[in-house]
Short mmCIF file of C-alpha atoms and ligand atoms in Angstrom, two decimals:
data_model
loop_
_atom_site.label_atom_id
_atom_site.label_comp_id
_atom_site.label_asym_id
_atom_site.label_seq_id
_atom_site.Cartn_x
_atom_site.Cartn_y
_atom_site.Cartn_z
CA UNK V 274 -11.40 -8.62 26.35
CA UNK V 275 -12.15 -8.14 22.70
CA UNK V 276 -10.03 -10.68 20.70
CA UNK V 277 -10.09 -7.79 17.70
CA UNK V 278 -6.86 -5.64 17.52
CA UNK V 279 -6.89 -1.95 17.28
CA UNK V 280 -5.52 -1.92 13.52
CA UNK V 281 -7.33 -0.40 10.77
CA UNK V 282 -6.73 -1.57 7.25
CA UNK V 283 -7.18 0.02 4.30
CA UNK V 284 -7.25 -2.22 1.02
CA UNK V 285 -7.74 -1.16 -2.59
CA UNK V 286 -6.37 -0.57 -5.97
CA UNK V 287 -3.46 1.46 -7.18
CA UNK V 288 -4.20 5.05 -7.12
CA UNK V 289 -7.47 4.78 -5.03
CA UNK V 290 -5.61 7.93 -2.31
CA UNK V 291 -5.25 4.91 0.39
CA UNK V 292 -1.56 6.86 0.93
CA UNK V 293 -3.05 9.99 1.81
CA UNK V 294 -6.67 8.98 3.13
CA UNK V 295 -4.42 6.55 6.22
CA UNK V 296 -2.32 9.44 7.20
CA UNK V 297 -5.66 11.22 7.75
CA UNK V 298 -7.19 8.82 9.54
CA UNK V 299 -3.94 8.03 11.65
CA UNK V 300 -3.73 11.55 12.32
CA UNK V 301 -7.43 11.35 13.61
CA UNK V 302 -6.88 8.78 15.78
CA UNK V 303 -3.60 9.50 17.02
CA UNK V 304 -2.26 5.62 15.20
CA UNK V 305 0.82 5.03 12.96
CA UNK V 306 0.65 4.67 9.75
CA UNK V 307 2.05 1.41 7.74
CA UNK V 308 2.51 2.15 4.11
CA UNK V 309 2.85 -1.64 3.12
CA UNK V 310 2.99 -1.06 -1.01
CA UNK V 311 6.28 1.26 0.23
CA UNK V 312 8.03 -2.06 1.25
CA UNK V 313 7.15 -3.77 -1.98
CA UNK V 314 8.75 -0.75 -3.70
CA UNK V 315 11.77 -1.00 -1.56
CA UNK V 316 12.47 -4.67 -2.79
CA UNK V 317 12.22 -3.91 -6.44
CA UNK V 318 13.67 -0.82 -6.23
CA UNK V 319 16.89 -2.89 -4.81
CA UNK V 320 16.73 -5.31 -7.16
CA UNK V 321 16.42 -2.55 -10.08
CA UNK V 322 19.42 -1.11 -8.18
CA UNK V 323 21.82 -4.11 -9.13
CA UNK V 324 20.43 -4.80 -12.39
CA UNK V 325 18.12 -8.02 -11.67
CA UNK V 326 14.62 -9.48 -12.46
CA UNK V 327 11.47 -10.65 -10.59
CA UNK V 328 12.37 -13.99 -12.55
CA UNK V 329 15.95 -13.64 -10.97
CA UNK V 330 15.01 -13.02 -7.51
CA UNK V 331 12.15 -16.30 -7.75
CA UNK V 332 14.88 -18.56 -9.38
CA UNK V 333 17.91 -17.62 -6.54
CA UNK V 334 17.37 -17.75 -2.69
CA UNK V 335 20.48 -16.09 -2.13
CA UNK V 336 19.10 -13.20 -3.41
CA UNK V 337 15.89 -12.88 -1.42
CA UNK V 338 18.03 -13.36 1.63
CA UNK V 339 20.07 -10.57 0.63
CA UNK V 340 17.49 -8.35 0.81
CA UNK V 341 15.90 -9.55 4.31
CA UNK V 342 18.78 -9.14 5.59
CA UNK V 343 19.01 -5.33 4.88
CA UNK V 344 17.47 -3.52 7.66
CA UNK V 345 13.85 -1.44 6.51
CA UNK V 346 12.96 1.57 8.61
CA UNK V 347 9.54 3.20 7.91
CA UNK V 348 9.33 6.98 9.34
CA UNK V 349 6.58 9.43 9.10
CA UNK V 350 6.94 11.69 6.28
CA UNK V 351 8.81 15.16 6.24
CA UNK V 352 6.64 18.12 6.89
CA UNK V 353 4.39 19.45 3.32
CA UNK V 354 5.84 15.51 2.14
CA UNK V 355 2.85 12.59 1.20
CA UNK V 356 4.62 9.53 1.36
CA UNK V 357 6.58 8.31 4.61
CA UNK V 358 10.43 7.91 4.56
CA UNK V 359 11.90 4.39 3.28
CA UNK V 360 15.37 3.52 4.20
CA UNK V 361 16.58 0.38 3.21
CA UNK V 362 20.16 -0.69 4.37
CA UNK V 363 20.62 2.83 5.57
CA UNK V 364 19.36 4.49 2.34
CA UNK V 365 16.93 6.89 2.07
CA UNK V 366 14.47 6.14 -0.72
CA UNK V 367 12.00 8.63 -2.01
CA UNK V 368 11.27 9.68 -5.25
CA UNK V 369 12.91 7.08 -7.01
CA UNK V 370 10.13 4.38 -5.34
CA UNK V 371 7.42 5.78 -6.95
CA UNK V 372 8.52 5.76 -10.92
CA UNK V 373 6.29 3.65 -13.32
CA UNK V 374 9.54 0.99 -13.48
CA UNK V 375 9.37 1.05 -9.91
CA UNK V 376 5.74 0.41 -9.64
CA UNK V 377 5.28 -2.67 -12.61
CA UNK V 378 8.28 -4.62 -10.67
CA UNK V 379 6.75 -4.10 -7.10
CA UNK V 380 4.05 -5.87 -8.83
CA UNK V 381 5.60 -8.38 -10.34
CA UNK V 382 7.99 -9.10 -7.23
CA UNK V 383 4.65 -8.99 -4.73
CA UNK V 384 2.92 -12.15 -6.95
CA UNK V 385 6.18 -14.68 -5.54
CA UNK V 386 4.61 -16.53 -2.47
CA UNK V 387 8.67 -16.75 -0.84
CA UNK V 388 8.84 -12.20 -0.90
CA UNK V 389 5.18 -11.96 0.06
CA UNK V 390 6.07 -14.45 3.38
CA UNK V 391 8.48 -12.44 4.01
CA UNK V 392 7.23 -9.29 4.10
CA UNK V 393 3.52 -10.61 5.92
CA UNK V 394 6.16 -11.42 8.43
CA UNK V 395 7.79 -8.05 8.57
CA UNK V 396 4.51 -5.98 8.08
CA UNK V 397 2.73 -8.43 11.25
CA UNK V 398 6.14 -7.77 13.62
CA UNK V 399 5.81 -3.96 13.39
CA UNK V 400 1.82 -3.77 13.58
CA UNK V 401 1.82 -6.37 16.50
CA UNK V 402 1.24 -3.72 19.11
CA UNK V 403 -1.80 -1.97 17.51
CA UNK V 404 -3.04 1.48 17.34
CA UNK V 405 -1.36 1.38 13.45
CA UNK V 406 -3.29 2.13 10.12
CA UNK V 407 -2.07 -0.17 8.03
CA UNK V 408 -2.66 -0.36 3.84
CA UNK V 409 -1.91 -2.09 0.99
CA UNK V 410 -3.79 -5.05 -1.21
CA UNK V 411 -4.04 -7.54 0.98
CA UNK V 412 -3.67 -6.33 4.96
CA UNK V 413 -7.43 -6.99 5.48
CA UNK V 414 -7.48 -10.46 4.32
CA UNK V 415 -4.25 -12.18 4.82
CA UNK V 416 -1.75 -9.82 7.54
CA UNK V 417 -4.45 -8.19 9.88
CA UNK V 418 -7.39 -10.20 9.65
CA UNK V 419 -7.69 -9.52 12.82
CA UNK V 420 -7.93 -5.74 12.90
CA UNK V 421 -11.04 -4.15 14.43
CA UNK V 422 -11.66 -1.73 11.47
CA UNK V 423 -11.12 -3.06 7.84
CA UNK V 424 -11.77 -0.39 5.16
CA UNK V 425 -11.64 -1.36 1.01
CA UNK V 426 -11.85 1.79 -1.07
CA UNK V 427 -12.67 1.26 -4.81
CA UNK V 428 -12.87 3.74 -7.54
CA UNK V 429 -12.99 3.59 -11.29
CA UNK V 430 -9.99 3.10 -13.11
CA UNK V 431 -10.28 6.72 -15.29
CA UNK V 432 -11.11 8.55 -12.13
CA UNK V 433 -7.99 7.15 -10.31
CA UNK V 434 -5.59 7.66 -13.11
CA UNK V 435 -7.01 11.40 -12.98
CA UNK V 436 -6.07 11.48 -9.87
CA UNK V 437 -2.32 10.35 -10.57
CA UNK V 438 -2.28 12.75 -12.83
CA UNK V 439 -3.05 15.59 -10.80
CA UNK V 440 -0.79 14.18 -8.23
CA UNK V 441 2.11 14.16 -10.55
CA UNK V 442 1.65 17.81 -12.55
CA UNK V 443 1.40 18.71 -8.51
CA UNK V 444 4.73 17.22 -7.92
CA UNK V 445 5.89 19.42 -11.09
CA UNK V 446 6.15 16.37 -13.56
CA UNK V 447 5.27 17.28 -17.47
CA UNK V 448 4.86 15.40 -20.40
CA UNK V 449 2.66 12.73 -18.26
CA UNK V 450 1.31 10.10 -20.93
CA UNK V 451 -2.40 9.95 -19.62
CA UNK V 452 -3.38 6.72 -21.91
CA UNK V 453 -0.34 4.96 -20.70
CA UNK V 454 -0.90 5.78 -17.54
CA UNK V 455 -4.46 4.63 -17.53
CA UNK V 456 -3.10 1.31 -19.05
CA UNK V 457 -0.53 0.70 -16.63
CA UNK V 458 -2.66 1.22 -14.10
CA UNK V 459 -5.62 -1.48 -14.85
CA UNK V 460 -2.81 -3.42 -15.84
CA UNK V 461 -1.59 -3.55 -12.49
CA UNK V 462 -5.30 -3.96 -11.01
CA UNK V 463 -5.62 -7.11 -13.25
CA UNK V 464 -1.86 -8.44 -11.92
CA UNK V 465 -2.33 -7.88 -8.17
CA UNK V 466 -6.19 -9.39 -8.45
CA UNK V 467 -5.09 -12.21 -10.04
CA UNK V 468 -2.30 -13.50 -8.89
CA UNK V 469 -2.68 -17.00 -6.90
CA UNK V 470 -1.43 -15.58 -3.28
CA UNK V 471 -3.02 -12.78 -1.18
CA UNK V 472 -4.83 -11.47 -4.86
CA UNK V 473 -6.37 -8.13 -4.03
CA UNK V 474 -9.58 -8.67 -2.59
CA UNK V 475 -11.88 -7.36 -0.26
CA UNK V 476 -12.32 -9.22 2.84
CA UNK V 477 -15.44 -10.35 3.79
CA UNK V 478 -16.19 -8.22 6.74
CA UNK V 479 -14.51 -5.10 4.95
CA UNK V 480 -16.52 -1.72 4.45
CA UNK V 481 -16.65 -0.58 1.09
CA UNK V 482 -16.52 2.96 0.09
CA UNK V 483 -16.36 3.61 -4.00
CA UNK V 484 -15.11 6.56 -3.85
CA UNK V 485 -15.15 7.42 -7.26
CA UNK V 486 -17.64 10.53 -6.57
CA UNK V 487 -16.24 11.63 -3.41
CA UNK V 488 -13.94 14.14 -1.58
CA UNK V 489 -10.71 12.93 0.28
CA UNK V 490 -12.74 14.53 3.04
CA UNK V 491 -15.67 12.65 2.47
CA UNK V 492 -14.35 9.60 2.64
CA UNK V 493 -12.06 10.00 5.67
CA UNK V 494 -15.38 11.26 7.45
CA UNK V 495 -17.38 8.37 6.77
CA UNK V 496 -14.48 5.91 7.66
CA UNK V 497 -14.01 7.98 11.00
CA UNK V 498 -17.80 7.75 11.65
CA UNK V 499 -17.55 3.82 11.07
CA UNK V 500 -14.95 3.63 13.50
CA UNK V 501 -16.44 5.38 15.92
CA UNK V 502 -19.80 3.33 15.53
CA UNK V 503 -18.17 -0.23 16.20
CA UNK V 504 -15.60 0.73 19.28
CA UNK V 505 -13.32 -2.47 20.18
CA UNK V 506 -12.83 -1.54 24.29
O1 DC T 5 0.25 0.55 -2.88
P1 DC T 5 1.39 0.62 -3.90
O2 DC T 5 0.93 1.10 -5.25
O3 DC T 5 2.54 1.40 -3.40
O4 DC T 5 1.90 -0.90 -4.07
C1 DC T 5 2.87 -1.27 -5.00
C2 DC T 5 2.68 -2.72 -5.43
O5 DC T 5 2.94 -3.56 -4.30
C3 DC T 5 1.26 -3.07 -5.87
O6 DC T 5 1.10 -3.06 -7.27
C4 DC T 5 1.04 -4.47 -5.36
C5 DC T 5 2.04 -4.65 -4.27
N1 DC T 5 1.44 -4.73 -2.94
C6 DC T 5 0.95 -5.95 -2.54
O7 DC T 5 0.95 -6.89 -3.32
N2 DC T 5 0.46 -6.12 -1.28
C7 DC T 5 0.41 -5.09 -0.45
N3 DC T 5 -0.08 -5.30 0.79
C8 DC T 5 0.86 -3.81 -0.84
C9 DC T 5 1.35 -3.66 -2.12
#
């Protein structure tokens, strides 16, 4: 029996289409998907919620208790929807995760060693029994290292804030702030590579796909043929 687990990661840098690329694949395969950067979100979203800090959630235990003890769900997405459902403590959270507040404080919050323990712990009891695409920055390396199928997907920092863009003027936003976005985004890149535990990396026996010049399509077909190329049973 192979000691490998049928999980496939997907690892990679804000804005790379890991979101949408895993559903595809999941579909494919007939897997789950885990959205990890979701539960990230969740946290700081809470913590937004009642007004606190990363600084205030690393300097008071009480408070990172508090929020593992609220109960996360993670549910497939709502027909024509991208993202899965989040409900935390019984509330649905959509939109609101996915503002640029919302995204520099899941940052900041996923750099403290005592949230990121927490949530490896969370993230390893619901992938446990396999067959689950899983993604984030570090689900390769430090939560599945022992998944079958461990995908990095790079791409360079104009192309993927292009990409937000067009995601967002989809979603009917205006008055999007391209330059900041751009900034925000490698800003981001240089926190979550940087940062002393579980830094984005790729792991060592990761596939790499810069998919700077490529379709969603493309990609998900050469990931699909990798898979199919290195079978676990
Ligand atoms: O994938 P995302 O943009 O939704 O993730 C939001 C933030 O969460 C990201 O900037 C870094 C953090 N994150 C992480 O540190 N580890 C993960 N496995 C997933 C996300």
């Amino acid at each position: 029996m192979s000691e490998k687990l049928a999980i496939v990661t997907i690892d990679g840098p804000a804005g790379v289409g890991k979101t949408t690329i895993s559903r595809m694949i999941a579909a494919h395969l007939g897997f789950t998907c885990l959205d990890t950067g979701a539960m990230y979100r969740a946290f700081a979203w809470m913590l937004a919620h009642i007004g606190k800090t990363a600084e205030d959630l690393e300097n008071d235990d009480s408070m990172l208790s508090m929020l593992g003890n609220l109960e996360m769900q993670l549910l497939p997405p709502l027909e024509g929807q991208e993202n899965g459902r989040v409900l935390l403590g019984g509330k649905e959270l959509g939109p609101e995760l996915r503002t640029e507040e919302i995204s520099c404080l899941a940052s900041e919050i996923a750099s403290l060693p005592a949230v990121r323990k927490m949530l490896t712990a969370v993230q390893q009891q619901m992938g446990r029994a396999g067959r689950v695409v899983i993604e984030g920055r570090d689900t390769g390396t430090v939560v599945f290292p022992q998944a079958a199928w461990k995908f990095y997907l790079d791409a360079d920092p104009e192309e993927r804030a292009r990409r937000r863009v067009t995601q967002m003027r989809n979603r009917g936003e205006v008055g999007i702030n391209e330059a900041a976005l751009l900034q925000s985004l490698m800003a981001r890149d240089e926190a979550d590579r940087n940062r002393s535990i579980a830094p984005l990396k790729m792991a060592e026996d990761a596939y790499l796909i810069d998919t700077t010049d490529l379709s969603i399509k493309e990609v998900v077909g050469e990931m699909l043929v990798r898979i199919q190329i290195e079978p676990i049973e």
